[in-house]
XYZ file of C-alpha atoms in Angstrom:
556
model
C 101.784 14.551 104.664
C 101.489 11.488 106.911
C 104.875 12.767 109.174
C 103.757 16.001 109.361
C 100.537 14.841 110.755
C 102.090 12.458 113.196
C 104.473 15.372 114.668
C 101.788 17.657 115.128
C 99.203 15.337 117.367
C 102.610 14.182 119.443
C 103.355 17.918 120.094
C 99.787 18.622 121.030
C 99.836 15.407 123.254
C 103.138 15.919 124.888
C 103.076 15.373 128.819
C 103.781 17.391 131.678
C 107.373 15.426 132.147
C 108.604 16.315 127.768
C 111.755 18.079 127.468
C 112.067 21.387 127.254
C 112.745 23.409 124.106
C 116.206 24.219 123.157
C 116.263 27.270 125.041
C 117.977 31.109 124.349
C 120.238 31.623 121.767
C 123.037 33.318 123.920
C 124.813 36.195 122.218
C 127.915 38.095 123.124
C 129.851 40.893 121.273
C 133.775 41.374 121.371
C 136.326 43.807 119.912
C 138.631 42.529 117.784
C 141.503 45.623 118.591
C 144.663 46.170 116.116
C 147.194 48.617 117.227
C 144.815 50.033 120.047
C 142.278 50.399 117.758
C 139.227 48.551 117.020
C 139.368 46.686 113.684
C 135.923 44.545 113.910
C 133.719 42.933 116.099
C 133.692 39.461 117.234
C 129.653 37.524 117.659
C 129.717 34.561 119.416
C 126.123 32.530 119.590
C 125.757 30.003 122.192
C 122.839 27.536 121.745
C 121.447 23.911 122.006
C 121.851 21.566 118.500
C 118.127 20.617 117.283
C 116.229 17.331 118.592
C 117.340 15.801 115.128
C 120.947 16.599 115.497
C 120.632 18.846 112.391
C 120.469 22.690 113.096
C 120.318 25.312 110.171
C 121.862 28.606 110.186
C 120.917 31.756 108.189
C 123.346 34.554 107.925
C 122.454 38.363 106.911
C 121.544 38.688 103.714
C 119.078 41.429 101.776
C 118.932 44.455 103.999
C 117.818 47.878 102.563
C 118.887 46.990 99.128
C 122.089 45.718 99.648
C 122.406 42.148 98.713
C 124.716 39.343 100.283
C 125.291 41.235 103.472
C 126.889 37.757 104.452
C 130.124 38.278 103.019
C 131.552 40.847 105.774
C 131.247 38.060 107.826
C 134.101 35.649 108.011
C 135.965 32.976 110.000
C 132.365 31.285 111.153
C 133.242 28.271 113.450
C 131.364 26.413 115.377
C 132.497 24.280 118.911
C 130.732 21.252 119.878
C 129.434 20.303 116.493
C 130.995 16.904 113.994
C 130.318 19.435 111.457
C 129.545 22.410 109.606
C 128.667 22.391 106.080
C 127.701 25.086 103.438
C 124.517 25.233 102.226
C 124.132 28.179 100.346
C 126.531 31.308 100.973
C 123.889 32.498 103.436
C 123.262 29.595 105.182
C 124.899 27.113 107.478
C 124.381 23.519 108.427
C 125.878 21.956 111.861
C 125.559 18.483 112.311
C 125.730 17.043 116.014
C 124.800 15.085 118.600
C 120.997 16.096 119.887
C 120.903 18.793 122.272
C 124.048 19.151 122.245
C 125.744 22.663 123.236
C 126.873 24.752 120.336
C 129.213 27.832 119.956
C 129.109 29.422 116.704
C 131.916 32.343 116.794
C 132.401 34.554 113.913
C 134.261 37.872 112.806
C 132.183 41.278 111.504
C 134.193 43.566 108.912
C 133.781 46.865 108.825
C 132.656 48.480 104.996
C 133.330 51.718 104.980
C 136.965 52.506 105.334
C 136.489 56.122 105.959
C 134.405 58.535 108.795
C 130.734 58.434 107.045
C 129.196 60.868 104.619
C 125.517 62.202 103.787
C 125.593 59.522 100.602
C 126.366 56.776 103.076
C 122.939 57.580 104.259
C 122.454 54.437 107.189
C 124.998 51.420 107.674
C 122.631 49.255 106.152
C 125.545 47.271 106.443
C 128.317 47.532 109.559
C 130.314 50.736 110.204
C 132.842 49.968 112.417
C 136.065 52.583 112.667
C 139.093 52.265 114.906
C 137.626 54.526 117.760
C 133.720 53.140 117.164
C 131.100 51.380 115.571
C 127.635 51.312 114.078
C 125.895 48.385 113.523
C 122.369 46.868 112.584
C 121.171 43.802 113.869
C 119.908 42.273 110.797
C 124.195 42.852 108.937
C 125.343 41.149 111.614
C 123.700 38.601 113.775
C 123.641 34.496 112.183
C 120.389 33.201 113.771
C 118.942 30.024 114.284
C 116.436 28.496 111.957
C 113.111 27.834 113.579
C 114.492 30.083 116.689
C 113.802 33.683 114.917
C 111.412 35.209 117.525
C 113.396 34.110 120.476
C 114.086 33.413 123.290
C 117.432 35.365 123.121
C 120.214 36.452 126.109
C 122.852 39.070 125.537
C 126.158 40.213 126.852
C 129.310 42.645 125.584
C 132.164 40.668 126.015
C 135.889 40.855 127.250
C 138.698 43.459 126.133
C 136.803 46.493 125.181
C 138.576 49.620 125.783
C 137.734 51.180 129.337
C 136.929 54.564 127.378
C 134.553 52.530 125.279
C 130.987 52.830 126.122
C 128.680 50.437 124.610
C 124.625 50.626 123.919
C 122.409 48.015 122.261
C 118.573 47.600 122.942
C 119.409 43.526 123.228
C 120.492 44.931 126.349
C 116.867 45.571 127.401
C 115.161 42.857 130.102
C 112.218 40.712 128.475
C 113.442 40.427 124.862
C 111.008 38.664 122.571
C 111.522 39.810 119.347
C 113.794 38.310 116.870
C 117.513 39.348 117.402
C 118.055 41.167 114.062
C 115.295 43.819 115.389
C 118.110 45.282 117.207
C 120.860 48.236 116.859
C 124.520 48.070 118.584
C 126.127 51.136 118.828
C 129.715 52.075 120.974
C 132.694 54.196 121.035
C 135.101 56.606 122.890
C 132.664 59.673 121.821
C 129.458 58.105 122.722
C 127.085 60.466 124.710
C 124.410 58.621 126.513
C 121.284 61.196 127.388
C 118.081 60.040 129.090
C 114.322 61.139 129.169
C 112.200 59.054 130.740
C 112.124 55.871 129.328
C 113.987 57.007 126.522
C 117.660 56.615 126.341
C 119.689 58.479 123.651
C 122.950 56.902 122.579
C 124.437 59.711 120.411
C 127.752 60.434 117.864
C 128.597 63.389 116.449
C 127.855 67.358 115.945
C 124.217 68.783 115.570
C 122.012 71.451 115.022
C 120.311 70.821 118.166
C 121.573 69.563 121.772
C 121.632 66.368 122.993
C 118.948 67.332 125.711
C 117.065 68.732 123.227
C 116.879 65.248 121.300
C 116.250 63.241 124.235
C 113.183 65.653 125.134
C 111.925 65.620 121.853
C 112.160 61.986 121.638
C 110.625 61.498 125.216
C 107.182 63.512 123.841
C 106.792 61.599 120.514
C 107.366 58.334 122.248
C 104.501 59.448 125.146
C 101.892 60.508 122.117
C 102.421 57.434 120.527
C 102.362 54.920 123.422
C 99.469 56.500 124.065
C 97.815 56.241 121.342
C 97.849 52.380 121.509
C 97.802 52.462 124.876
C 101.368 50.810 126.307
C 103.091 50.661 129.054
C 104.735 54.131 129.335
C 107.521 53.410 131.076
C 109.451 50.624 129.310
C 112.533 51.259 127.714
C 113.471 52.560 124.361
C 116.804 53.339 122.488
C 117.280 55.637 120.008
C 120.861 55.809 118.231
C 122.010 58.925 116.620
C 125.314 59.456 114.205
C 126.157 63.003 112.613
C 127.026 62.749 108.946
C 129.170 65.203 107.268
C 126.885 66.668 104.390
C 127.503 66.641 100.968
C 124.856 68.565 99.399
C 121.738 70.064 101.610
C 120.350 68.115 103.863
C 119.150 64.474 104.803
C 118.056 62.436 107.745
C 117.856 58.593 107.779
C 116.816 55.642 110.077
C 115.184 52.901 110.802
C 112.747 51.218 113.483
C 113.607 48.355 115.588
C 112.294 46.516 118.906
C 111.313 48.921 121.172
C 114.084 51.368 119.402
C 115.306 53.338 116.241
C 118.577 54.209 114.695
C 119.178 57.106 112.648
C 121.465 59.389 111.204
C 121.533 62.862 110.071
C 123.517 65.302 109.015
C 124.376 68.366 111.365
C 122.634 71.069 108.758
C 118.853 69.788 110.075
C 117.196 71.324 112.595
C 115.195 69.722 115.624
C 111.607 71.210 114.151
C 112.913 69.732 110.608
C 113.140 66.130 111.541
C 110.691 66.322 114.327
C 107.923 64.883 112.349
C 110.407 62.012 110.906
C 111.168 61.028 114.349
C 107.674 60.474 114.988
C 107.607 58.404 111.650
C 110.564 56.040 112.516
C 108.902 55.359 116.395
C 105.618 54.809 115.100
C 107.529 51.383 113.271
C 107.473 50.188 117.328
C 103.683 49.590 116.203
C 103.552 49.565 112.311
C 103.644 47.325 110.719
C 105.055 44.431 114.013
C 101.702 44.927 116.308
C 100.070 45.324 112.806
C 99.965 41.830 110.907
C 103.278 40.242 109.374
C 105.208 42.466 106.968
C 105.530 41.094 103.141
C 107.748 43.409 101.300
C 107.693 46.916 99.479
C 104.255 45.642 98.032
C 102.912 46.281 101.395
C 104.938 49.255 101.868
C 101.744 51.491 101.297
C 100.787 50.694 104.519
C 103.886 50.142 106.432
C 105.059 53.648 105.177
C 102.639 55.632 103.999
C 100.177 55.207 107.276
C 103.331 55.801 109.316
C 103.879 58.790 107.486
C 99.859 59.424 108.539
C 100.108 58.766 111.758
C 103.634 61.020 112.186
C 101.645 64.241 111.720
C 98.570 63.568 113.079
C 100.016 62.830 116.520
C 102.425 65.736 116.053
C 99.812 68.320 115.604
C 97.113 66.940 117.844
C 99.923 66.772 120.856
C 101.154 70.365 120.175
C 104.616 68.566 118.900
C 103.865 70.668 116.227
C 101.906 73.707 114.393
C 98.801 73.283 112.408
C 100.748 75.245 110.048
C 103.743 72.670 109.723
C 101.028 69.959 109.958
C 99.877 71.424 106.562
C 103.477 72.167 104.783
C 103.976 68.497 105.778
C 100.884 67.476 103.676
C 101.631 70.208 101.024
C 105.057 68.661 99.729
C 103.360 65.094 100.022
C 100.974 66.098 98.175
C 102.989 68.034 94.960
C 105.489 65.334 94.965
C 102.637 63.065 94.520
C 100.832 65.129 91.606
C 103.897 65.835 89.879
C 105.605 62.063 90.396
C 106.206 60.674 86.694
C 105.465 57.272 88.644
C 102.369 58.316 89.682
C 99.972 55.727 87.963
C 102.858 52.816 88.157
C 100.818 49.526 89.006
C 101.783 48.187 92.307
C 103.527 45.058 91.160
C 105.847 47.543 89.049
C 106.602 49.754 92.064
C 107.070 47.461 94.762
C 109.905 46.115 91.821
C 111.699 49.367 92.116
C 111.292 50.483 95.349
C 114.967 50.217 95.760
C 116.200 51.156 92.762
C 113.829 54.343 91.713
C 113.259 57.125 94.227
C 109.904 58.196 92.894
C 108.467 54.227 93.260
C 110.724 54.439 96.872
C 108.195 57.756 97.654
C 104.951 56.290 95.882
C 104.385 53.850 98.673
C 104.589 56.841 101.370
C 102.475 58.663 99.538
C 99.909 56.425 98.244
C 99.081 54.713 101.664
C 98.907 58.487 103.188
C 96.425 59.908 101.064
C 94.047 56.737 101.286
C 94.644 57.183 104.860
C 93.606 60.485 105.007
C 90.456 59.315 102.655
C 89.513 56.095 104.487
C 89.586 58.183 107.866
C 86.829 60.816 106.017
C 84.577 58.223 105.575
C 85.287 56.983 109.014
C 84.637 59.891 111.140
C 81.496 60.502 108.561
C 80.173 57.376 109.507
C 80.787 58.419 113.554
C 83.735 56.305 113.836
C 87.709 56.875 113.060
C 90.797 55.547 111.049
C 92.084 55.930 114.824
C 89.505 53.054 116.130
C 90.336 50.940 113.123
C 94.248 50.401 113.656
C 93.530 49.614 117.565
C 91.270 47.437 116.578
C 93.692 46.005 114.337
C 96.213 45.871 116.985
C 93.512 44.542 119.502
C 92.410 41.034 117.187
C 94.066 40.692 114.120
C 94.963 36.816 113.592
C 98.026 35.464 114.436
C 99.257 34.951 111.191
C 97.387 37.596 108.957
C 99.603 40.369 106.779
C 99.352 43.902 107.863
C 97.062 44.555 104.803
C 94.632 41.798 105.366
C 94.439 42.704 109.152
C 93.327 46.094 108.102
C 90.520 45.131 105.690
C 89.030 42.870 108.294
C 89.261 45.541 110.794
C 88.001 47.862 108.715
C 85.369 46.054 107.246
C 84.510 45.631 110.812
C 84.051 49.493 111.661
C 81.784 49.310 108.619
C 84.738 50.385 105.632
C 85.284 47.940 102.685
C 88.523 49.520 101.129
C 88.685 46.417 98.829
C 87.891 48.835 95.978
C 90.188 51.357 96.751
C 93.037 48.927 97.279
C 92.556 47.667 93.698
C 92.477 50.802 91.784
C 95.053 52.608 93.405
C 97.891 50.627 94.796
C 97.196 47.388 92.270
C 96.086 49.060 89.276
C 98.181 52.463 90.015
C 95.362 55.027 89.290
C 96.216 58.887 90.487
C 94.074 59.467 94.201
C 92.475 62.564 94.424
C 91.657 63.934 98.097
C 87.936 65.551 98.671
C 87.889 69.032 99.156
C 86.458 68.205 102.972
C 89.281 65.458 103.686
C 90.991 67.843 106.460
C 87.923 69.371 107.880
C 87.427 71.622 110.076
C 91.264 71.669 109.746
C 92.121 72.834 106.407
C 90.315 72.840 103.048
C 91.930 70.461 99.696
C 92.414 73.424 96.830
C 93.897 72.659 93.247
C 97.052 75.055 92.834
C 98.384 75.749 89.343
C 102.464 76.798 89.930
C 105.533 76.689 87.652
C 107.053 73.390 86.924
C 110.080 72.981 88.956
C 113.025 73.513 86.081
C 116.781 72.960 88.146
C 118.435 74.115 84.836
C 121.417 71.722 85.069
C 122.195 68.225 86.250
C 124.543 67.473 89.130
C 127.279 65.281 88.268
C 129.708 63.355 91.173
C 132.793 61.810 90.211
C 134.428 58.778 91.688
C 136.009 60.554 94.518
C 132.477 62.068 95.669
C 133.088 65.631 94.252
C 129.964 67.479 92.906
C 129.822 69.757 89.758
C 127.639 71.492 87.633
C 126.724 69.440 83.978
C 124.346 70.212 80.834
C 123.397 73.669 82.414
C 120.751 75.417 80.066
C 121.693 78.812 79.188
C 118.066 79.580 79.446
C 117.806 78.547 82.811
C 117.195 80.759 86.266
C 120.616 78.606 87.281
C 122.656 80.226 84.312
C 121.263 83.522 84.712
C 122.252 83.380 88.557
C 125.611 83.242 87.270
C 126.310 79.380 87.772
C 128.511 77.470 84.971
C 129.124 74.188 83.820
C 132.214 72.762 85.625
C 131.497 74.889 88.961
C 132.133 72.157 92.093
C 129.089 72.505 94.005
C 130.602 72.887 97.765
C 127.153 72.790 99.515
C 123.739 73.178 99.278
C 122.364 75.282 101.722
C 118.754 75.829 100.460
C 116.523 73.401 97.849
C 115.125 70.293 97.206
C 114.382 68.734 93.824
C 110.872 68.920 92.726
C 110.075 71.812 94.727
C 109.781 74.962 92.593
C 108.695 77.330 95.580
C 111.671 77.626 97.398
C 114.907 79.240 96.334
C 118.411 77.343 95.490
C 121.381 78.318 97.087
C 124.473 76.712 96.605
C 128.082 77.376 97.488
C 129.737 76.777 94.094
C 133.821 77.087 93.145
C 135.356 77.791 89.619
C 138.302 75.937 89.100
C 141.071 77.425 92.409
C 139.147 80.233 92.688
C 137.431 81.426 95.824
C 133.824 80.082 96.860
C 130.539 82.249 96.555
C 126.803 82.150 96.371
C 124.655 81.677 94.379
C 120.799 81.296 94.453
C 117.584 81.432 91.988
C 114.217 79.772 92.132
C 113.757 76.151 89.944
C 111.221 77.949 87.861
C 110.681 76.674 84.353
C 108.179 77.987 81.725
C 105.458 75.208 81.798
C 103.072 75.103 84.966
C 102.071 72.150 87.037
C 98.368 71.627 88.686
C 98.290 69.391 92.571
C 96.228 69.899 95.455
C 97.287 71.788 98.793
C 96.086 71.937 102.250
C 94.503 75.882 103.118
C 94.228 76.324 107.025
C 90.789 77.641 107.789
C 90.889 80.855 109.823
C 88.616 79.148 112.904
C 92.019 76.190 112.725
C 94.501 79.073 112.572
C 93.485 80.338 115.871
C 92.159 77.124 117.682
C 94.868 74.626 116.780
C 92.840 71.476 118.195
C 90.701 71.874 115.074
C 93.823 70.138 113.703
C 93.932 67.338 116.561
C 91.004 65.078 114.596
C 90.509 63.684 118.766
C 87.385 61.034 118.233
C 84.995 60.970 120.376
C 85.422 58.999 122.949
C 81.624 58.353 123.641
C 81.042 57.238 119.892
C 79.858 53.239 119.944
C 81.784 52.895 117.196
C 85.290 53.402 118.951
């Protein structure tokens, strides 16, 4: 307690004439190329020892779920150093002389061995192919203990291809975030597209053009910046890969500094994922201008006020219609009702956010609907859930979470959500919206629908081939004239848990020739959630929709 003490008052009483701190951590990224192609990537880190001659390193780890992300890294060396020691397989210990100049150089390994498929979903960990690569900053970059949040220089290095071309937002001028909030991303079929400030580093076949993307992209990132009020022109990359699909649909990604990385498949459409792009960009603000992050157990508000956030901005800057504003809300809002995890206790879900895919969605939708509640009582009080997060972003403390920064900015806008935090995301009891939650928008009805009912239970083998299994005879599936043992080439229309809208798959029996078939997931027993109705006076004026604030209000 004593040392500690000491330090401190010496730092605070340090003259004009101290040293200066150990300055950037110096990155550069090389191919490593094996019969002209590109087998992995080499990182070297260039950096000054610590003022005690001891420096610790901490290799990738847990990232999305995946655990011990360190071992695709191998051959770690390190120049300059007496030594480098093991401490635990995901961290590092060089021992030098003080000050001294370091090179750490190490190898990245590529995981996936094949082109990527829908199940892939994000290289969480690194993709990297003979003729490209994918990678995420947090797989692959060994940082510096104590030197997280900067400051950090970066460089691609020697012996890339000439028909290579490389993107990374570590590229950007004035980096000070930590260097694992970044995305690398090169190869012979990279398209770069720009839009404004945005620039579009692209892979792969879509359902849209790359121009289309990049303008798309250009708009969300505007209505956003906006909203917080940032500088309008500073860069951001988005990175894009086409996945082949494997059944339906599915889009993917992830925020990072002043850029996302995604990947899709080429069966979604620009107005499908147009509301999820908004989502990912709106992690340039939630939760790092926020508070700190802690974990799925502050996923409700990481996620599920993103998720807000996406479609309000999307309808009130004409991204998109107040109609697709409300089918947004609508499937939130019957997943939510019909979720068998919808009274888990917080503690519980934030457990299995990675392992259960109804806990994954509970945090989106949990933090949306108190969202959409907390802003009710905002805007009846003459204020807004609008004035509360740039308040937030305005004066939180330094070192407050995300959560806590909220309460105290809401509590200062006159909202103690205390109570509501307790019951619903601790405790894990069902939210209800008020009837008047979307007004003048849309009105909050109870709907009472058949239970969705599939019939049958997809089954994929160890080569990645889907087929149908335990298919009900009584089932909408059977009478459609699907079997058990049918491979399931595609689905081109369907989602589980949605009993509205019709299943179609392309099926195969045994070497015979593919076909259609289709039926709606209806099942005898009935299920009871709330919906969104437009109001006539929204259907015609869509800034009903918009929720602006008004800008004259003293509360704002």
């Amino acid at each position: 307690m004593s040392v500690a003490t000491t330090l401190s008052l010496a730092v605070l009483a340090a003259p004009a004439w101290a040293a200066p701190g150990p300055g950037p951590v110096a990155y550069v990224v090389s191919p490593v190329m094996k019969d002209g192609g590109l087998a992995a990537l080499e990182i070297t880190a260039t950096f000054k020892a610590d003022a005690d001659g001891e420096t610790h390193l901490s290799l990738p780890n847990n990232w999305m779920g995946r655990s011990g992300v360190w071992r695709n890294l191998t051959d770690l060396t390190v120049e300059g150093a007496d030594s480098m020691v093991e401490d635990t397989p995901k961290a590092r210990i060089i021992r030098s002389r003080p000050g001294r100049r370091l090179t750490l150089r190490y190898r990245v390994n590529d995981t996936l061995k094949r082109d990527p498929v829908q199940s892939d979903s994000y290289p969480s960990e690194p993709w990297i192919r003979p003729s490209w690569f994918y990678v995420d900053g947090v797989s692959a970059l060994v940082t510096v203990d104590g030197r997280e949040d900067g400051p950090v220089s970066f460089r691609w290095g020697k012996g890339w291809p000439r028909d290579f071309k490389l993107t990374s937002n570590l590229e950007d001028a004035d980096w000070d975030e930590d260097a694992r909030q970044s995305v690398l991303i090169g190869g012979r079929d990279l398209r770069v597209v720009r839009a404004g400030p945005v620039r579009l580093a692209i892979r792969g076949a879509h359902a849209f053009s790359d121009a289309e993307l990049s303008g798309a992209l250009e708009a969300i990132l505007r209505a956003e910046r906006g909203f917080f009020g940032d500088d309008q022109e500073k860069p951001f990359l988005v990175t894009a890969m086409s996945l082949k699909p494997e059944s339906g649909a599915s889009f993917h990604g992830t925020g990072k500094h002043q850029a996302f990385a995604m990947t899709v498949t080429p069966n979604m459409r620009l107005e499908e994922i147009r509301v999820l792009l908004a989502h990912e960009i709106f992690h340039a603000w939630n939760p790092n201008r926020l508070g700190q992050a802690f974990g799925p157990r502050g996923y409700w508000f990481s996620e599920g006020f993103t998720d807000f956030y996406a479609r309000r901005l999307m309808v009130r800057e004409r991204q998109i219609t107040p109609q697709a504003f409300a089918a947004a809300w609508n499937e939130t809002l019957r997943d939510y009702a019909t979720s068998p995890a919808i009274a888990m206790p917080g503690d519980e879900a934030a457990g299995k956010f990675w392992t259960d895919p109804y806990a994954d969605k509970l945090a989106y939708q949990r933090g949306a609907l108190l969202a959409a509640i907390w802003d009710l009582k905002l805007r009846r009080a003459g204020s807004s859930l609008d004035a509360v997060l740039r308040e937030q972003a305005r004066n939180r403390a330094p070192k407050a979470t995300m959560v806590r920064a909220f309460v105290e900015a809401a509590k200062a806008k006159g909202l103690d959500v205390t109570a509501d935090i307790e019951a619903h995301i601790d405790q894990g009891r069902p939210i209800r919206l008020p009837a008047d939650a979307f007004a003048p928008c849309a009105t909050v009805t109870d709907v009472t629908a058949p239970a969705f009912d599939r019939g049958f239970e997809p089954r994929i083998d160890d080569k990645g081939t889907m087929t149908v299994a335990d298919l009900r005879e009584d089932s909408a599936a059977y009478r459609a004239g699907l079997r058990n043992g049918m491979v399931i080439v595609e689905r081109r229309k369907g989602r589980g848990g949605d009993a509205t809208t019709p299943y179609e798959l392309v099926v195969r029996e045994g070497d015979g020739p593919v076909r259609v078939v289709t039926f709606l997931p209806q099942g005898a027993t009935t299920q009871r959630y709330q919906q969104l109705v437009l109001t006539p006076e929204a259907a015609a004026a869509p800034t009903l929709c918009a929720f602006r604030p008004n800008p004259s209000s003293p509360s704002l």
